[in-house]
Coordinates of C-alpha atoms and ligand atoms in Angstrom, one line a residue:
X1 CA -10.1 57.9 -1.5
X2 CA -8.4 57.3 1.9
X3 CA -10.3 56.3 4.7
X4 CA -11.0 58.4 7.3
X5 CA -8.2 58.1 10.0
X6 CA -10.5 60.3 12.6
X7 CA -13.1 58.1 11.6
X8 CA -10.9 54.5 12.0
X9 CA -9.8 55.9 15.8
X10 CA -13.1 57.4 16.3
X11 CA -12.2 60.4 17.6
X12 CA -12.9 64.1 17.4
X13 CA -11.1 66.2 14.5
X14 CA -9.7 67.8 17.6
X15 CA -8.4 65.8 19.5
X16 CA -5.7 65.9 21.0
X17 CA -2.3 63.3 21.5
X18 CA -3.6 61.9 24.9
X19 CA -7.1 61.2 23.9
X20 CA -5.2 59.7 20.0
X21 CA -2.9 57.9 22.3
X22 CA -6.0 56.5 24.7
X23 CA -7.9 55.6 21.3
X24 CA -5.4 53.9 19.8
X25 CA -4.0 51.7 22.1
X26 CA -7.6 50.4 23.0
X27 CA -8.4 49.6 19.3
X28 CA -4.4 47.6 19.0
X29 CA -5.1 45.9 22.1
X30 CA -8.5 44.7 20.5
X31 CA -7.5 44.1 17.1
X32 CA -4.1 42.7 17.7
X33 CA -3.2 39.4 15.8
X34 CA -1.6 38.3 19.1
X35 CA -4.5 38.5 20.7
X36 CA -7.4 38.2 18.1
X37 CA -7.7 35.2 15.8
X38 CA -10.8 36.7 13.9
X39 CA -9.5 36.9 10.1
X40 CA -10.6 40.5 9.6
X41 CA -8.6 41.5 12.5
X42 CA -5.1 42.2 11.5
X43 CA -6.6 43.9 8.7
X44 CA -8.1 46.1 11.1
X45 CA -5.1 46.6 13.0
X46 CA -3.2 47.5 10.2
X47 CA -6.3 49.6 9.4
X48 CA -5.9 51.6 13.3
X49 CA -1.7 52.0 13.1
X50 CA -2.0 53.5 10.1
X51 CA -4.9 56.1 11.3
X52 CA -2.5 56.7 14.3
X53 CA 0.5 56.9 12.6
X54 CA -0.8 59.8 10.9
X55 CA -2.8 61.9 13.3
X56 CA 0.4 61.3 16.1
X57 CA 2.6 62.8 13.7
X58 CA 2.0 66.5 13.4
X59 CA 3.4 67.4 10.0
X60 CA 1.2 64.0 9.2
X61 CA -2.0 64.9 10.4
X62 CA -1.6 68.6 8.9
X63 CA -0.9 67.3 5.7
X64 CA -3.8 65.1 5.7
X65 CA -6.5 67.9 7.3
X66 CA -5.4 70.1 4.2
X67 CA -6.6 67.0 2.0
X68 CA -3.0 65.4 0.9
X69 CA -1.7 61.9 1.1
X70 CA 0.8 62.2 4.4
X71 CA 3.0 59.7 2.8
X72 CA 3.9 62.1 0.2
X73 CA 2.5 59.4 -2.5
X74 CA 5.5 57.5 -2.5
X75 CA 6.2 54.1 -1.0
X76 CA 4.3 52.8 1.7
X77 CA 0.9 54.4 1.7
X78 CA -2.1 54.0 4.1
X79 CA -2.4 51.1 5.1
X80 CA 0.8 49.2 5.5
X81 CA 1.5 50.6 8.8
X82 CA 5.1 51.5 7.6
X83 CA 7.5 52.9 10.2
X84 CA 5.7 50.7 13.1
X85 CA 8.3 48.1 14.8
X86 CA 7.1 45.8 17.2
X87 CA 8.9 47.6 20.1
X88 CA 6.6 50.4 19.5
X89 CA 3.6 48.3 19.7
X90 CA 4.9 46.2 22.9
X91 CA 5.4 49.4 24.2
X92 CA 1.9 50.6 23.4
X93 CA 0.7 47.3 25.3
X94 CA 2.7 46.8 28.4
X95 CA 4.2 51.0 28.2
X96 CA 1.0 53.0 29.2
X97 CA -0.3 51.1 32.0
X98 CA 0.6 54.2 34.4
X99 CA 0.9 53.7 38.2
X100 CA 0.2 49.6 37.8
X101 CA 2.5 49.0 40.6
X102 CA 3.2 45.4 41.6
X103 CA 5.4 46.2 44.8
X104 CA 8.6 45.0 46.3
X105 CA 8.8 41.3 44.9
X106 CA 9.2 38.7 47.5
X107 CA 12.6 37.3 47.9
X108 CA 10.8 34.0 48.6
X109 CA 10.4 31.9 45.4
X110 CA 9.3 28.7 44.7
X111 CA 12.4 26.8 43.5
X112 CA 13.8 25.0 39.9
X113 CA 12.3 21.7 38.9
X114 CA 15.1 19.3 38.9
X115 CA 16.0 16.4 36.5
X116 CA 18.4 13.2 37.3
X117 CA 18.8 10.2 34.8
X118 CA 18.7 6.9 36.1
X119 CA 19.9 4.1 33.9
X120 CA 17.8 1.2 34.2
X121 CA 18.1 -2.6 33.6
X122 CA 15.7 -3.7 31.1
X123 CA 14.0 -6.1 33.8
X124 CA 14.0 -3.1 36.6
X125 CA 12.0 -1.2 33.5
X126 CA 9.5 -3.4 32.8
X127 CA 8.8 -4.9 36.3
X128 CA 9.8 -1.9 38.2
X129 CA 12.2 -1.2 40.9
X130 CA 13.2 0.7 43.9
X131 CA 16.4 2.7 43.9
X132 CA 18.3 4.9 46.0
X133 CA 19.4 8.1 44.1
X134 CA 22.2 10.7 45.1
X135 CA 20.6 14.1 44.3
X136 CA 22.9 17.0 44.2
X137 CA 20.1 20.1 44.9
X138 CA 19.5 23.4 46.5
X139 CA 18.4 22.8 50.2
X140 CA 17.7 25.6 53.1
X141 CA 20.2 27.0 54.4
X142 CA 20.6 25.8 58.0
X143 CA 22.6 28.7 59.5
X144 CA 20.4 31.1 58.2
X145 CA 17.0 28.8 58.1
X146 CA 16.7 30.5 54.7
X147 CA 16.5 34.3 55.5
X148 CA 19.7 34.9 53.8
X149 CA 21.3 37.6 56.5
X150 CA 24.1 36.8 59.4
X151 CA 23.1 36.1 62.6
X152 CA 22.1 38.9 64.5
X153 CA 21.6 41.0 61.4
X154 CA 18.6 42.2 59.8
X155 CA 17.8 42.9 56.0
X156 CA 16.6 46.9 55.5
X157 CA 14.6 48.8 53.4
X158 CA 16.1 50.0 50.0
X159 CA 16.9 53.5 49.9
X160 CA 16.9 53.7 46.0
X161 CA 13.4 52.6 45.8
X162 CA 12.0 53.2 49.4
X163 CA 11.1 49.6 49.4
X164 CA 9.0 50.2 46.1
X165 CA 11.1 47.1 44.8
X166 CA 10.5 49.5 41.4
X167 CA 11.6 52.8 40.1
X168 CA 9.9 54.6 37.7
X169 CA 11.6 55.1 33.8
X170 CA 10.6 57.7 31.5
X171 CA 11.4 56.8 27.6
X172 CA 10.9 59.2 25.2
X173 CA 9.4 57.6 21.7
X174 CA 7.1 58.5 19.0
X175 CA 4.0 57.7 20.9
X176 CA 5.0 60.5 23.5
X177 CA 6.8 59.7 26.8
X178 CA 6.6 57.2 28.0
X179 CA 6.8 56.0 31.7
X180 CA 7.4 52.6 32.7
X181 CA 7.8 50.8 36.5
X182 CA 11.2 48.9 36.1
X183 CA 12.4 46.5 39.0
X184 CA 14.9 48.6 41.3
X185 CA 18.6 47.7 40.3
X186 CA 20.1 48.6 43.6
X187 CA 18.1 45.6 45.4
X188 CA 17.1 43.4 42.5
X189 CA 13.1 44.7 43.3
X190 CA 13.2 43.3 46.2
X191 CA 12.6 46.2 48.2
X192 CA 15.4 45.5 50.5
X193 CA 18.5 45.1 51.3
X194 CA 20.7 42.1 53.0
X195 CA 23.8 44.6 54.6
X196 CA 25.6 41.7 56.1
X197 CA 24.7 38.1 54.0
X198 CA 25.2 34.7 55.6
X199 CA 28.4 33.4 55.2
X200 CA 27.2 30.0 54.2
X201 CA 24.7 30.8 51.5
X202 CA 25.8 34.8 50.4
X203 CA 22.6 36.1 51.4
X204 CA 20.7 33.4 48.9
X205 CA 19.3 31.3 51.8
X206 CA 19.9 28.0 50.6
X207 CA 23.0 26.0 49.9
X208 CA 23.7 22.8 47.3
X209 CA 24.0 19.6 49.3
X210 CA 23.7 16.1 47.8
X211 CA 21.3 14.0 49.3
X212 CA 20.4 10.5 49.1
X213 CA 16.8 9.8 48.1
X214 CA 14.7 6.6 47.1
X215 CA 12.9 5.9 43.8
X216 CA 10.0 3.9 43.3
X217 CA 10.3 3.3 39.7
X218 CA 7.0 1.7 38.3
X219 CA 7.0 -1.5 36.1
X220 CA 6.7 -0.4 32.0
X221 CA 9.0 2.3 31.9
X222 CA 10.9 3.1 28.7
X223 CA 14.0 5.0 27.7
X224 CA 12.5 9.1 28.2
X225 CA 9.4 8.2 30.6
X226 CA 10.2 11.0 33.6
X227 CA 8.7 9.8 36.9
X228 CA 8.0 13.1 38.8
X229 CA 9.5 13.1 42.8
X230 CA 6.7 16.7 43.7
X231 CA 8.9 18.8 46.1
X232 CA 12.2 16.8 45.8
X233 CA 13.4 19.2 43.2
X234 CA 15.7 22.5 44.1
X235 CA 14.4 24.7 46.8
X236 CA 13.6 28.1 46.9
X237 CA 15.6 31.3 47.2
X238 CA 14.7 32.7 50.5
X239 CA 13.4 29.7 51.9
X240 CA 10.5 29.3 48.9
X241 CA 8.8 26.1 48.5
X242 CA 10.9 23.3 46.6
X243 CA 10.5 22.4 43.0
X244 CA 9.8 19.0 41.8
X245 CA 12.5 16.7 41.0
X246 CA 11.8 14.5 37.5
X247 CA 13.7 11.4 37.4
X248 CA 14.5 10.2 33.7
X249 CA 15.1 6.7 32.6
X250 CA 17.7 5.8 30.0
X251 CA 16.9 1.7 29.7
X252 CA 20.6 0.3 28.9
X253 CA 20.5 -3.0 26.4
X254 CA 19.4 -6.6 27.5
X255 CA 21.9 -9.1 26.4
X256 CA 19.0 -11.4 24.8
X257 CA 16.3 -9.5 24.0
X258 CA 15.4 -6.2 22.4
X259 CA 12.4 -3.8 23.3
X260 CA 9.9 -2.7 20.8
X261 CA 7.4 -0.8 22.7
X262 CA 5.8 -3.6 24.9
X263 CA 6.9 -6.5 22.9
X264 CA 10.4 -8.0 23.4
X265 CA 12.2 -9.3 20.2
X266 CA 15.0 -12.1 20.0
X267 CA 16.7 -14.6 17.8
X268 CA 17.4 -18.2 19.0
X269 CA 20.2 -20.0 16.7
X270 CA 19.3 -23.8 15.7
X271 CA 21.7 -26.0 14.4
X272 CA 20.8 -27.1 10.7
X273 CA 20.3 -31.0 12.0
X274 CA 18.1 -29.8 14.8
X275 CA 15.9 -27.4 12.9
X276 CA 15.2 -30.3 10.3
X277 CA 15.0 -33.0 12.9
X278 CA 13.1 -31.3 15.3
X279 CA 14.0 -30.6 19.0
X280 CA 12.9 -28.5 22.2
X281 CA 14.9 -25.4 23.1
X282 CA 14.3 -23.6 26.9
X283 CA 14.3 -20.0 26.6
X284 CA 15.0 -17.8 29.7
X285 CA 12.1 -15.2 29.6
X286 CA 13.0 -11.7 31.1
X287 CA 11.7 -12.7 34.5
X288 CA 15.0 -14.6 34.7
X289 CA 16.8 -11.1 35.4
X290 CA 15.0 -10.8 38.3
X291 CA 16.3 -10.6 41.8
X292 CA 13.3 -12.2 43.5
X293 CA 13.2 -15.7 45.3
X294 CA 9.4 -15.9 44.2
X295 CA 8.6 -19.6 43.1
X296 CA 6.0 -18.5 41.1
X297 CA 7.5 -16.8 38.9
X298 CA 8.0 -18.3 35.6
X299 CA 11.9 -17.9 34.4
X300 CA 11.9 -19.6 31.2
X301 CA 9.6 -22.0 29.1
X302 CA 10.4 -24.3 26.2
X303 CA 9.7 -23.8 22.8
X304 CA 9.1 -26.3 20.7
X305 CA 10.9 -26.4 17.1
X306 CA 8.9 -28.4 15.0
X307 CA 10.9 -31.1 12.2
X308 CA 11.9 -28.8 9.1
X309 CA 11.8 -25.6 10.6
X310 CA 13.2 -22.8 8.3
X311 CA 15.2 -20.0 9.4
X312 CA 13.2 -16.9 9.8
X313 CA 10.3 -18.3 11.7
X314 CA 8.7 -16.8 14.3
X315 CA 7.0 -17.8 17.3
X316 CA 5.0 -15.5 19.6
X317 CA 4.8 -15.9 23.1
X318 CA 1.9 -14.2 23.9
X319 CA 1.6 -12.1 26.9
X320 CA 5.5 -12.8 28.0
X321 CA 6.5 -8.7 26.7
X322 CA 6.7 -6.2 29.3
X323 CA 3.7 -4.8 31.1
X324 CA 2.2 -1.9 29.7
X325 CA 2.5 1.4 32.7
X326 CA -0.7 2.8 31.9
X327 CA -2.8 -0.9 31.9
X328 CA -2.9 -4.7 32.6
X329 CA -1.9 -5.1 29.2
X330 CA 1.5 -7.1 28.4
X331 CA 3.4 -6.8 25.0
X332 CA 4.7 -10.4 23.5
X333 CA 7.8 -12.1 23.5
X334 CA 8.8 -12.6 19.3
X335 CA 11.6 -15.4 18.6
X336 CA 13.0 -15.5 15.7
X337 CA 14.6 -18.9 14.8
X338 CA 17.5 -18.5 12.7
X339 CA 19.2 -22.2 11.4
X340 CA 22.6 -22.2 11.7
X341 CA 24.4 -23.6 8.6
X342 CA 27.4 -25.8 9.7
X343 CA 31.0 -25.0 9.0
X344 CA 34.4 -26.3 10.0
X345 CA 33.3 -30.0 8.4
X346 CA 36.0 -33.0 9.1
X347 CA 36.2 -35.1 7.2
X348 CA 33.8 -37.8 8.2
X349 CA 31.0 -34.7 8.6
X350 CA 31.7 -33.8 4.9
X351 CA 31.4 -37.1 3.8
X352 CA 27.6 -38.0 5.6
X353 CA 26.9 -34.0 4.0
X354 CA 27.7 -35.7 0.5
X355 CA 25.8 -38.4 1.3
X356 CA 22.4 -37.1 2.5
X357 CA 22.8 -34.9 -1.0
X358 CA 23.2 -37.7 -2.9
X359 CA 20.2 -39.1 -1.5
X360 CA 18.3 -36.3 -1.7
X361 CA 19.3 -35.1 -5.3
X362 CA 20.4 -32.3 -4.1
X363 CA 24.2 -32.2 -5.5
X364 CA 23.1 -29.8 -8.0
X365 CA 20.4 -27.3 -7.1
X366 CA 18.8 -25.9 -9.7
X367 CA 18.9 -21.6 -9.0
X368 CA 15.3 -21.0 -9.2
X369 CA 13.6 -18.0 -7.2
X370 CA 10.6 -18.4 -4.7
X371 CA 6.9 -17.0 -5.2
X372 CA 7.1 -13.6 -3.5
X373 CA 4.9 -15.2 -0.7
X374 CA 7.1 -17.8 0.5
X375 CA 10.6 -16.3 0.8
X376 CA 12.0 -15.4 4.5
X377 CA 10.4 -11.8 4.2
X378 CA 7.1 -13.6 3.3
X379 CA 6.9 -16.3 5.7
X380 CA 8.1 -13.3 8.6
X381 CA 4.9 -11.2 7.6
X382 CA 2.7 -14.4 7.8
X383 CA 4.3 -14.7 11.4
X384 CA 2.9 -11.8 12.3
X385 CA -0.5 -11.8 11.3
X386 CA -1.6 -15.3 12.3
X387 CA -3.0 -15.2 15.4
Ligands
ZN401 ZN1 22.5 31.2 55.0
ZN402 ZN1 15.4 49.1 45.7

């Protein structure tokens, strides 16, 4: 009926709790879901805590040796593992590695990564730009050059741990005791001790100081890109090595324009007589943000509005969108025309309005709704896809 726990361990009838203990926690390690993706294997783990959990437990294993079920037939029979929490397994993992000593750790560690945001123009983000930055991180600490201890003063060995940097714990638990290396509490595993600390850093070695630093931001950035500064970032306690500073750029809105990935959208307002008369508007492209003296540079370039232009059209300018980080590629520049109905009509304005209706039979438009295809959403689409 129940499978043989001996059998599922592979051990001798006989055995005893250091030799289940030893069996066990090589067949978890092995069959742990943590560890083994294989789809019979947390069946099998299931399969190896249960076997354990009755041959550890002495009433257990007697019960089953005289032939009856050691969960009393009740709730949670072989199988489940009932009664296993994960502490015990942890335990079973990282618990019983006796005597793996790791030593004092050194007080010298390689410091935080550090993150600044830097608000960009959209022009600086597409084209790029060179900024100075204030940076407010952990540098070495010069009256100590990163040692941590006064002048004339000397760190010294623990006495708790004998510069182990560890001291050994014994925890009692179902699996038997125990014994575990902790770090030493007296000197943080360190191994030793700073008796009289550096006034200027407490004994840490390094102090905050804000520094000034310059950027070179590359051309195609975006709101969230982080440009990595390696080594800028905080430096190490005890003098470590210095992690990396990531600078993050938050583009702030263009007054003209707005950025869709690499293309740059924006909406030019034509007067009503213009857009059906026909007329040439100059539109300042986003190279006319920049701060450069460069003749050949092109800052703006005319667009054409063709007689009877509706409102909704779009032009593209092709390759005028911001430069793409990663390639040569540029995103387009998208205008939308939008025709500007006139209001505040004198009197004289009113009267030529009439008078162009008149003429055009237009004094009584008839309400009737456009094919699907030709509306402002239509003609937008079309926009788009011609090439
Ligand atoms: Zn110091
Ligand atoms: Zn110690």
């Amino acid at each position: 009926m129940n499978p043989d726990p001996y059998a599922i361990l592979g051990v001798d009838r006989d055995a005893d709790a250091d030799a289940l203990k030893k069996a066990y926690r090589k067949l978890a390690r092995q069959y742990h879901p943590d560890v083994n993706s294989d789809p019979g294997a947390q069946e099998k783990f299931k399969e190896v805590s249960a076997a354990y959990e009755i041959l550890s437990d002495p009433e257990k294993r007697r019960v089953y040796d005289l032939g009856g079920d050691p969960f009393g037939g009740g709730a949670g029979g072989f199988g489940q593992g009932a009664g296993f929490s994960f502490t015990d397994i942890m335990d079973a993992f990282f618990g019983g590695q006796q005597g793996a000593s790791r030593g004092p750790r050194s007080r010298m560690r390689r410091g935080q990564d550090a993150l600044v945001r830097l608000d960009l123009e959209l022009a600086e983000a597409a084209f790029g730009v060179t900024r100075e930055l204030k940076v407010d991180t952990a540098v070495v600490c010069t009256t100590c050059d990163g040692s941590g201890a006064a002048e004339g003063s000397r760190p010294v060995t623990c006495e708790t741990c004998h510069g182990r940097g560890e001291v050994q714990h014994v925890q009692r638990s179902f699996l038997g005791e125990i014994r575990t290396l902790r770090p030493c509490a007296a000197c943080r595993g360190y191994g030793e001790i700073i008796p009289d600390p550096c006034r200027d850093c407490a004994g840490d070695g390094r102090v905050r100081s804000r520094r000034a630093l310059t950027v070179k931001i590359p051309g195609g950035v975006d709101t969230g890109t982080r440009v990595q500064l390696t080594g800028e970032g905080e430096v190490g306690p005890g003098g470590g090595p210095s992690g990396d500073l990531y600078v993050e750029v938050q583009v702030l809105p263009h007054k003209t324009y707005t950025r869709e990935g690499l293309n740059l959208h924006c909406t030019v307002p034509v007067p009503m007589t213009a857009a059906a008369l026909g007329t040439s508007i100059t539109l300042p492209l986003l190279e006319a943000d920049l701060d450069t003296e460069e003749i050949s540079v092109e800052r703006e370039v005319p667009i054409d509005i063709r007689p009877g232009t509706q409102s909704g059209t779009q032009q593209v300018l092709r390759g005028r969108g911001v430069p793409s980080l990663r390639s040569q590629a540029r995103g387009d520049v998208v205008v939308t025309i939008e025709v500007e109905t006139p209001t505040k009509l004198d009197e004289r304005q009113e009267e030529l309005l009439r008078e162009l209706a008149s003429l055009r039979n237009e004094e009584n438009p008839e309400g009737r709704a456009l094919p699907a295809h030709k509306g402002l959403f239509g003609r937008m689409k079309d926009a788009f896809n011609q090439k």
